[in-house]
mmCIF file of C-alpha atoms in Angstrom:
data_model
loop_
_atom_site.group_PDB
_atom_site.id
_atom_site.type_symbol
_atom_site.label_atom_id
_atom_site.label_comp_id
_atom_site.label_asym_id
_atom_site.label_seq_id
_atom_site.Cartn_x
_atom_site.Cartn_y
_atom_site.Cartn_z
ATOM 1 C CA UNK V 823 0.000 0.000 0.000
ATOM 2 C CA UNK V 824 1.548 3.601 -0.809
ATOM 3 C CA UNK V 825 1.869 6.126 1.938
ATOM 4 C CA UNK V 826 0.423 9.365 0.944
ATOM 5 C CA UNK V 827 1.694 12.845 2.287
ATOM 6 C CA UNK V 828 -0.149 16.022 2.729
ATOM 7 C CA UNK V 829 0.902 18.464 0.792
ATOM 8 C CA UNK V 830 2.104 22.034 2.766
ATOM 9 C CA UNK V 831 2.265 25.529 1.048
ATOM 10 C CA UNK V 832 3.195 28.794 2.499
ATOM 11 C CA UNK V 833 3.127 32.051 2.415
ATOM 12 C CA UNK V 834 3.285 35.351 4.191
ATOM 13 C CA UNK V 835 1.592 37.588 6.158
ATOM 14 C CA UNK V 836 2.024 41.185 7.275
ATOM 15 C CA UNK V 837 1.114 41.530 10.669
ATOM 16 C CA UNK V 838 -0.628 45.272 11.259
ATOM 17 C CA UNK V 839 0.980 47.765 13.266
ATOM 18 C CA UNK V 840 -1.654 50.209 14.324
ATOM 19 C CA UNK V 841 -5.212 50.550 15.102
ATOM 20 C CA UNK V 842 -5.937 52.633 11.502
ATOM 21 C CA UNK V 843 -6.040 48.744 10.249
ATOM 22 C CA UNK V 844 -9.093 47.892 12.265
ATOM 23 C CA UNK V 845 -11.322 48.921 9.763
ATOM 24 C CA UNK V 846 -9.874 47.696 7.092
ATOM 25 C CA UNK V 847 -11.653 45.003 4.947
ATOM 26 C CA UNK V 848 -11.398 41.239 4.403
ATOM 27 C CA UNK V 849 -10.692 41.644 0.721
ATOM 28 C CA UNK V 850 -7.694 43.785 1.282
ATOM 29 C CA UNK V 851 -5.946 41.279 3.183
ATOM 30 C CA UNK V 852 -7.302 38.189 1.335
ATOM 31 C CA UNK V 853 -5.958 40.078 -1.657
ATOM 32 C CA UNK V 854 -1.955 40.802 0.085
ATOM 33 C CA UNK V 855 -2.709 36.739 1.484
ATOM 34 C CA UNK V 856 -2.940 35.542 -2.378
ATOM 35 C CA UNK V 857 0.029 37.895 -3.320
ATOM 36 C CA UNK V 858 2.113 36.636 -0.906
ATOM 37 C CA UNK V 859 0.431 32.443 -0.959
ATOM 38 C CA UNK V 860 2.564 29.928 -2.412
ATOM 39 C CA UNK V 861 2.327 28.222 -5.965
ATOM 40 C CA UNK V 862 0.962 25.253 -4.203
ATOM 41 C CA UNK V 863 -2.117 26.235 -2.761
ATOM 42 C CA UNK V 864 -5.253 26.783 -4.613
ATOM 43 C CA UNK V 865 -6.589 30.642 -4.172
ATOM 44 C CA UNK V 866 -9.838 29.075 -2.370
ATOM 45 C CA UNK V 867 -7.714 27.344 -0.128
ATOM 46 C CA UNK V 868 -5.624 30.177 0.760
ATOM 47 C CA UNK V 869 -8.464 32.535 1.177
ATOM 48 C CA UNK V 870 -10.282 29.966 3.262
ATOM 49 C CA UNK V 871 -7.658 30.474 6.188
ATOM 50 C CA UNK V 872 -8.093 33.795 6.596
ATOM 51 C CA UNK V 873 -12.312 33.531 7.040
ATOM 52 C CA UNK V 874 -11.927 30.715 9.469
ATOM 53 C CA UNK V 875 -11.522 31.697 12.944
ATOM 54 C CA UNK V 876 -8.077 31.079 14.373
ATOM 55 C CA UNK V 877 -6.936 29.975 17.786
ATOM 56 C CA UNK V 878 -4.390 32.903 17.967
ATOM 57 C CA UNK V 879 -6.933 35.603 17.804
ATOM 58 C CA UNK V 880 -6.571 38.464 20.247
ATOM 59 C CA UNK V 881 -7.587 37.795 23.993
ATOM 60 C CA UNK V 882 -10.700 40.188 24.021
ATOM 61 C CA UNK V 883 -12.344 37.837 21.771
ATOM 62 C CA UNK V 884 -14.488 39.231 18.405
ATOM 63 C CA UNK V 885 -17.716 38.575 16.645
ATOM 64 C CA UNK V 886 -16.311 38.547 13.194
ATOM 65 C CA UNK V 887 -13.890 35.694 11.839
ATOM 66 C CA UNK V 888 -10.869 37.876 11.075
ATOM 67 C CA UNK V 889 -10.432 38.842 14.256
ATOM 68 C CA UNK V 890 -6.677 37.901 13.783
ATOM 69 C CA UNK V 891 -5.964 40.343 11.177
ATOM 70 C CA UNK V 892 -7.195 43.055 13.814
ATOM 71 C CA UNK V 893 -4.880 42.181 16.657
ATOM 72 C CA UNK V 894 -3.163 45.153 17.805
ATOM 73 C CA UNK V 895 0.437 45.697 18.413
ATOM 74 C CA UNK V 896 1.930 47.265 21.421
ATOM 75 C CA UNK V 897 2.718 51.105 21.116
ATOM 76 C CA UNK V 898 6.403 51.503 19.518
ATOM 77 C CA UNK V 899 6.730 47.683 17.788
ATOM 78 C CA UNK V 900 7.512 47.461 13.962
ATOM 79 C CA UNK V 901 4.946 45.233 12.086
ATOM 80 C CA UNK V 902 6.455 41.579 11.840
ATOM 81 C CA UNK V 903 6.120 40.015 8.302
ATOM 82 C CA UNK V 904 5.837 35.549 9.010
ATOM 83 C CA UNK V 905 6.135 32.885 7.493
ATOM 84 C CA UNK V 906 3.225 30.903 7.484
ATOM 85 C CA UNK V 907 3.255 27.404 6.875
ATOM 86 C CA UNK V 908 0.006 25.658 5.501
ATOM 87 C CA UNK V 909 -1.923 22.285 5.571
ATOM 88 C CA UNK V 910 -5.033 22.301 3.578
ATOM 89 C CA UNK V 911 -6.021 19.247 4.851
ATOM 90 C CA UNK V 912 -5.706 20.447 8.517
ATOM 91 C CA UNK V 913 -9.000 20.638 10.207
ATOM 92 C CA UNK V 914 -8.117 23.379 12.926
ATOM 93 C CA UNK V 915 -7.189 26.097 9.772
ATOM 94 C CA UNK V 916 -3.460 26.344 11.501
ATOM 95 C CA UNK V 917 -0.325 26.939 10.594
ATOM 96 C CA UNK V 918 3.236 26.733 11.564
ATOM 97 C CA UNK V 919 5.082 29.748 12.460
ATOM 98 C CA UNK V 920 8.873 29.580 11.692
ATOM 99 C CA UNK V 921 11.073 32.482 12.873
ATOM 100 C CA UNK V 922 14.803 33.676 12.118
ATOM 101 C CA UNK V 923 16.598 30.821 14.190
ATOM 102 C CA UNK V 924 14.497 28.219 12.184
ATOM 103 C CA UNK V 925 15.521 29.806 9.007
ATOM 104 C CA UNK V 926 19.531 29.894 10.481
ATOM 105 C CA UNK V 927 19.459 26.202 11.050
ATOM 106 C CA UNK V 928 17.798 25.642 7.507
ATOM 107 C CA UNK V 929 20.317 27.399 6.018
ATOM 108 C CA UNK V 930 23.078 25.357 7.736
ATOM 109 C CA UNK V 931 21.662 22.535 7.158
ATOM 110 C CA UNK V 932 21.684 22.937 2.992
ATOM 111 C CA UNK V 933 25.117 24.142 3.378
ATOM 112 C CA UNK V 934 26.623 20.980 5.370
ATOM 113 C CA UNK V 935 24.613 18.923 2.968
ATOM 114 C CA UNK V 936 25.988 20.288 -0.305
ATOM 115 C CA UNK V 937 29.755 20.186 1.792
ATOM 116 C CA UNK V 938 29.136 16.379 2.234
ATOM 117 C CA UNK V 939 27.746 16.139 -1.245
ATOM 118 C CA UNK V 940 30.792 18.114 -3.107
ATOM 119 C CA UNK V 941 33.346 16.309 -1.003
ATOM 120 C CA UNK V 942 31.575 12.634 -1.608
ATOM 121 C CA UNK V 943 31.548 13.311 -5.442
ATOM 122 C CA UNK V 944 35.714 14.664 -5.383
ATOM 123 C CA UNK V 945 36.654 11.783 -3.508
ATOM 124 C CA UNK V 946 34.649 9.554 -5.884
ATOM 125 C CA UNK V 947 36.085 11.023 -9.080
ATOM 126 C CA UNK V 948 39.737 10.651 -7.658
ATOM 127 C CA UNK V 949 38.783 6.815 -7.062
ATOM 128 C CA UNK V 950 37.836 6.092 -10.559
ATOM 129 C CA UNK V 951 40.714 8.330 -11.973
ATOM 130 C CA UNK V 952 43.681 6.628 -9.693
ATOM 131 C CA UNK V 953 41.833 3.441 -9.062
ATOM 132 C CA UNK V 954 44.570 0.768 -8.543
ATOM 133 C CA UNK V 955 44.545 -2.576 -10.696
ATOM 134 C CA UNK V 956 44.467 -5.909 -8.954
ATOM 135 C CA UNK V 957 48.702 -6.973 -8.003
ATOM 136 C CA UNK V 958 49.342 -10.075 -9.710
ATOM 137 C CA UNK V 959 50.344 -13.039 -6.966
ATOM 138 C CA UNK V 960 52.694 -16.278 -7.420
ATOM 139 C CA UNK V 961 54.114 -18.989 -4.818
ATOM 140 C CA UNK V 962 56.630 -21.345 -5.324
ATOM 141 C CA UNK V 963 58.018 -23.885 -2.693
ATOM 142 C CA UNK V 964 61.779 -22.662 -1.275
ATOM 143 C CA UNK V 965 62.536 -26.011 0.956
ATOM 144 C CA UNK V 966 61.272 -29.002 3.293
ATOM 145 C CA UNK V 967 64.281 -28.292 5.663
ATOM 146 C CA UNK V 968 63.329 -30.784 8.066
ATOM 147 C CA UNK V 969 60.771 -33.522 7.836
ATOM 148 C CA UNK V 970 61.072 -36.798 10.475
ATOM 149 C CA UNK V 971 58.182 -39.841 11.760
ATOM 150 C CA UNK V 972 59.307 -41.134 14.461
ATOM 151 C CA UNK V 973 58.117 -42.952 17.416
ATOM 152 C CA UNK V 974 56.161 -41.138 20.386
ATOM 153 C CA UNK V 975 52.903 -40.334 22.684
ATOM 154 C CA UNK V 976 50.021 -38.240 22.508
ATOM 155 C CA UNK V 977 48.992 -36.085 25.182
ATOM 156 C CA UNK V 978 47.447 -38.821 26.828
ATOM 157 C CA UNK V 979 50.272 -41.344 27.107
ATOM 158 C CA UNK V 980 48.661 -43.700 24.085
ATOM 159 C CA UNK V 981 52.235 -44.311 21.779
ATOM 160 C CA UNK V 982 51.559 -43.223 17.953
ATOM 161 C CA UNK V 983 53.667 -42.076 15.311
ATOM 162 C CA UNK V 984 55.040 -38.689 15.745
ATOM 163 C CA UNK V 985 55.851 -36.082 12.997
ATOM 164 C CA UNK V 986 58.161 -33.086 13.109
ATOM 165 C CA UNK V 987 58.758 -30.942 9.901
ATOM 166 C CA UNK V 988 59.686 -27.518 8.998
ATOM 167 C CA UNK V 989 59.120 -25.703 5.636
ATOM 168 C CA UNK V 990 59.041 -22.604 3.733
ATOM 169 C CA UNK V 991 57.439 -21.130 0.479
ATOM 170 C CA UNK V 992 58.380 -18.092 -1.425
ATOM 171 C CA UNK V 993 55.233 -15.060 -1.992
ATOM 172 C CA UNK V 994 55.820 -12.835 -5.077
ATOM 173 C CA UNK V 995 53.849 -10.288 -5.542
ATOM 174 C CA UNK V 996 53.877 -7.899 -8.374
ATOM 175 C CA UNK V 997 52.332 -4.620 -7.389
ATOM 176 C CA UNK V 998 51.112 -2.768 -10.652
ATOM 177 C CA UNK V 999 50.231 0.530 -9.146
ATOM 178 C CA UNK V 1000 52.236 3.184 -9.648
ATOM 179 C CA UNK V 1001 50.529 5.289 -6.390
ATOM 180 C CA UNK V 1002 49.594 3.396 -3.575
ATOM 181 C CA UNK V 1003 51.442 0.195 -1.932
ATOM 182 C CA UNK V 1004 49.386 -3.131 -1.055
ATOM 183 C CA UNK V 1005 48.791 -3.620 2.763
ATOM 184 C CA UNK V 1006 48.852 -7.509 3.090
ATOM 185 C CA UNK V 1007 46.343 -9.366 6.157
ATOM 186 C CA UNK V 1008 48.778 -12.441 7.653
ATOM 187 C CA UNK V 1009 48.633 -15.488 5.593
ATOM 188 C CA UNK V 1010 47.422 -18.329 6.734
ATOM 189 C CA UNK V 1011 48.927 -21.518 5.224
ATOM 190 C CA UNK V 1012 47.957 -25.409 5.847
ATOM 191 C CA UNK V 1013 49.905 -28.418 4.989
ATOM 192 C CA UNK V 1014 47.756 -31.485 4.757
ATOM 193 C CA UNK V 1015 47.784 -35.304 4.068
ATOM 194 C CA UNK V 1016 44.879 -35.995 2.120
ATOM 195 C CA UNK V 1017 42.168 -34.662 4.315
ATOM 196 C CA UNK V 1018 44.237 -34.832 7.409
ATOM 197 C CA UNK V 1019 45.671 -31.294 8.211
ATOM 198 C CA UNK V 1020 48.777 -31.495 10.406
ATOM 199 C CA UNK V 1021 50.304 -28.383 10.354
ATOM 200 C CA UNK V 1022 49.116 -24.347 10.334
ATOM 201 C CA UNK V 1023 50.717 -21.195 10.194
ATOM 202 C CA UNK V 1024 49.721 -18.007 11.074
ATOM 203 C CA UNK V 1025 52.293 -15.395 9.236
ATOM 204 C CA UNK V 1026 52.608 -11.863 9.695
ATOM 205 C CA UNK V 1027 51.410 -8.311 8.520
ATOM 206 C CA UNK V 1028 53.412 -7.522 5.075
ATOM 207 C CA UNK V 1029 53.780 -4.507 2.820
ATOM 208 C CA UNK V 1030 54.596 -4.649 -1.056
ATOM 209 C CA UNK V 1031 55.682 -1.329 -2.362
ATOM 210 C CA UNK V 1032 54.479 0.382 -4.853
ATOM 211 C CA UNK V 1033 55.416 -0.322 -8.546
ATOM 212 C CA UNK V 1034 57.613 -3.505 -8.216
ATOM 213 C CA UNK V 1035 57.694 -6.904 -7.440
ATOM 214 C CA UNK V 1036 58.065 -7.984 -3.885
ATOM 215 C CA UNK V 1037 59.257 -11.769 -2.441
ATOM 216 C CA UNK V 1038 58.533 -12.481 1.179
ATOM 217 C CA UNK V 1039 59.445 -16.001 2.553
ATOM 218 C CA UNK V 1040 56.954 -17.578 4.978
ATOM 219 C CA UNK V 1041 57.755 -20.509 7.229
ATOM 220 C CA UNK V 1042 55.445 -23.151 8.707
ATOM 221 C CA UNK V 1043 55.309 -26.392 10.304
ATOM 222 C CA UNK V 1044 55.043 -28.638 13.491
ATOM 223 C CA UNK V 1045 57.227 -30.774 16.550
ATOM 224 C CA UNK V 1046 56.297 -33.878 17.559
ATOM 225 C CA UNK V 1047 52.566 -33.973 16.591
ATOM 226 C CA UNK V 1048 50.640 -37.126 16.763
ATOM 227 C CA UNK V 1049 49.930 -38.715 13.709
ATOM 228 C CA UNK V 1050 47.760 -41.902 15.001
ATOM 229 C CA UNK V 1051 47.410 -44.347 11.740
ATOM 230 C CA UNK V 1052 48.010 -42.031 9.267
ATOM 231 C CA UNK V 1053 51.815 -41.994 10.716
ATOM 232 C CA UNK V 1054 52.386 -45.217 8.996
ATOM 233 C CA UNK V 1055 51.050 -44.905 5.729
ATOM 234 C CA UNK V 1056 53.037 -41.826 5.331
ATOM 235 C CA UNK V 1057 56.518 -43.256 6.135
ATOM 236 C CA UNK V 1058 55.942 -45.780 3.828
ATOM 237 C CA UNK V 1059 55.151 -43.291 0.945
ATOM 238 C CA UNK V 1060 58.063 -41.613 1.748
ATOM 239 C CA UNK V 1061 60.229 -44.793 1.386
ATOM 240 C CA UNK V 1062 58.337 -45.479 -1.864
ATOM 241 C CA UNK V 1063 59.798 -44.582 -5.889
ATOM 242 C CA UNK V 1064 56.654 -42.517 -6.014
ATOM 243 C CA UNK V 1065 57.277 -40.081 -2.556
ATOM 244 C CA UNK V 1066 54.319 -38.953 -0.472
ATOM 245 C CA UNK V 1067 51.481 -36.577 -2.001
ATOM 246 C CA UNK V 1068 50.672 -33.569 0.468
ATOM 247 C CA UNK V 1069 49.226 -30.412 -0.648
ATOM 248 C CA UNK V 1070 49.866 -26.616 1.157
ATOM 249 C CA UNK V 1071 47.374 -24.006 0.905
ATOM 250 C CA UNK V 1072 47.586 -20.434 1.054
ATOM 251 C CA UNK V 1073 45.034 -17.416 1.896
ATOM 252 C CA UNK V 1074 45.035 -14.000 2.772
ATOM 253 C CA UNK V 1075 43.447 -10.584 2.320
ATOM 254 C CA UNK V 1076 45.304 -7.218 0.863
ATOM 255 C CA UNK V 1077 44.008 -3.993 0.510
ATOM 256 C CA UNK V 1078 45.266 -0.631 -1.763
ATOM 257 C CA UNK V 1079 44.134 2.110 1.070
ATOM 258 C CA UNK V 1080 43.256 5.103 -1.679
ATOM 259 C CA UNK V 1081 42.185 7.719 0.960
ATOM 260 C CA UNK V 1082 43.368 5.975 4.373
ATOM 261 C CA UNK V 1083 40.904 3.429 5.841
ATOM 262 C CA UNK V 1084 38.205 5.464 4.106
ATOM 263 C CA UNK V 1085 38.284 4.011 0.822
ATOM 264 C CA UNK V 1086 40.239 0.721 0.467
ATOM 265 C CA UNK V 1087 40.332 -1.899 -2.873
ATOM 266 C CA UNK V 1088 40.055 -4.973 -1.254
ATOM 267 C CA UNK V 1089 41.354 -8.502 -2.412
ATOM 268 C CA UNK V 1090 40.542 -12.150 -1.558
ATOM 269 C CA UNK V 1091 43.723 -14.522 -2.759
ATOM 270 C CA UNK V 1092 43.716 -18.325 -2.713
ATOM 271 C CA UNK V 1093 46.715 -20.727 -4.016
ATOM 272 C CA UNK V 1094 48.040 -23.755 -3.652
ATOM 273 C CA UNK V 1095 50.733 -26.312 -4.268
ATOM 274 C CA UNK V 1096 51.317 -30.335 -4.715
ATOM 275 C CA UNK V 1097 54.012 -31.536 -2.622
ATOM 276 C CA UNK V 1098 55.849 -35.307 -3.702
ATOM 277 C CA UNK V 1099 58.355 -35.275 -0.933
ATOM 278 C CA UNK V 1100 60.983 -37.797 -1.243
ATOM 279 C CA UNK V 1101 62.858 -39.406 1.457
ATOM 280 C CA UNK V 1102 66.580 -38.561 0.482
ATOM 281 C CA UNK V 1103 67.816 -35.363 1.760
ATOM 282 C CA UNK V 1104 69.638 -32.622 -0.500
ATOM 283 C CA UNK V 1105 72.946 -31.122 1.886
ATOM 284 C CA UNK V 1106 73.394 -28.724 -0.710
ATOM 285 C CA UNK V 1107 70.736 -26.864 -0.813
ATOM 286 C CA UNK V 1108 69.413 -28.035 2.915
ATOM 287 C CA UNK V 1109 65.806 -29.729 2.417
ATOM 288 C CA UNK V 1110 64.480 -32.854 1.204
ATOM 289 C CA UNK V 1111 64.286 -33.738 -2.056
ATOM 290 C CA UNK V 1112 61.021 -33.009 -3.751
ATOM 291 C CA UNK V 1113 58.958 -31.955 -6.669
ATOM 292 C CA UNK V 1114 56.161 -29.376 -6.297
ATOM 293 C CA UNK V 1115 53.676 -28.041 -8.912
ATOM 294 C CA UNK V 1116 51.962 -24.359 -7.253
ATOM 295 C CA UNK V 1117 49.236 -22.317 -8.396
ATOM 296 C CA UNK V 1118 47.035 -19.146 -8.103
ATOM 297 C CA UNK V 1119 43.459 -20.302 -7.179
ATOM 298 C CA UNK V 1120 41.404 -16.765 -6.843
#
């Protein structure tokens, strides 16, 4: 169902100074009234007010319905032109009376509003003219630099298979803009045998300057955390020709902040690599032996 509003016109009224206007007649001041109404009133309407009694008549009462328009001033006070606010559909034939502090908080209003207005549409235009393009993000695995099963207990005394590893993996990030750097949320990366997670990182706040490419290293990993039956099927994979399958995933948030924390470009980025990890160990280069295939999922 539509709401309906009534609709309010205004206009103004000279309020007489002196008792010479007593005798002056309704058609005068219904003629100054429909000078003064307001485009949206009908003349019938407007001259309808002024023949209806009012509730602000003077105290010593009248017999006539424009008793209003006869209400004397005190000796020495200027005549008071109002603003006279009307609701044809109001029963009681009155208005609203709005005085100079009404109109000073009007006025302020309209000007804060265009201010807010002017300053949302500058900022908007200097989005869309310096608006940053998404930074283009690669991994890569840098080393398995320790990864052991060995015998052990839970927290509960029940002996299981143990693991203890320690890895890294290389972030590149290619920042594109040429004005603002990209704020980086800590990555969160999980290593996982099949469905079986075993070991979480949290990393930490990072920064990518602007217009270049940017490699962070972030380590993860685990000590001596129980493995139950999967322990076993995992050291024998990694005795095996074909090396045991595990899979790392990466996540985190960036932002380009292109007026502070007032308007950011936010980004959501997923990857992930496949892990064969062999069991001979590399002294060279300090990790196990393994091949890894890593890609760029969102």
């Amino acid at each position: 169902m539509l709401n309906t509003y009534p609709v309010v016109c205004g206009y103004y009224v000279k309020r007489p100074s002196t008792n010479s206007h007593a005798n002056t007649t309704i058609n005068d001041h219904e003629s100054s009234a429909i000078h003064f109404r307001s485009p949206c009133c009908s003349e019938t309407e407007v001259l309808s007010r002024f023949t209806t009694p009012s509730r602000y008549s003077s105290s010593r009462g009248s017999n006539n319905n424009n008793s209003f328009l006869h209400d004397e001033l005190p000796a020495g006070e200027a005549p008071q032109n109002r603003l006279i606010i009307v609701d044809p559909h109001d029963d009681d034939g009155d208005g609203w009376y709005y005085g100079s502090s009404h109109k000073c908080l009007l006025i302020c209003f309209r000007i804060i509003w265009k201010l807010l207005l002017s300053l949302g549409i500058v900022l908007l235009v200097y989005y869309m003219a310096s608006k940053p393009p998404p930074p283009k993000i690669s991994i890569k695995m840098a080393g398995v630099h320790q990864f052991g099963i060995g015998e052990g207990v839970d927290g509960t005394g029940v002996a299981t298979k143990t693991l203890t590893c320690n890895c890294s993996i290389d972030l590149i990030i290619d920042n594109k803009s040429k004005l603002f750097g990209l704020h980086i949320h800590p990555p969160i990366i999980e290593m996982s045998f099949g469905r079986f997670p075993f070991a979480s990182s949290h990393g930490r706040k990072l920064y990518a300057a602007s217009h270049g490419s940017s490699l962070f290293q972030l380590s993860f990993g685990t000590r001596n955390r129980p493995m139950y039956g999967a322990g076993r099927n995992m050291q024998d994979l990694l005795a095996s020709r074909k090396g045991l399958p595990l899979i790392i995933r990466m996540s985190f948030r960036s932002n380009y902040r292109v007026v502070g924390d007032l308007i950011k470009s936010n980004f959501l980025h997923r990857s992930e690599c496949f892990l064969f990890l062999h069991r001979n160990y590399d002294k060279r280069h300090a990790t196990q032996v393994y091949n890894s295939t890593c890609a760029v999922t969102s």
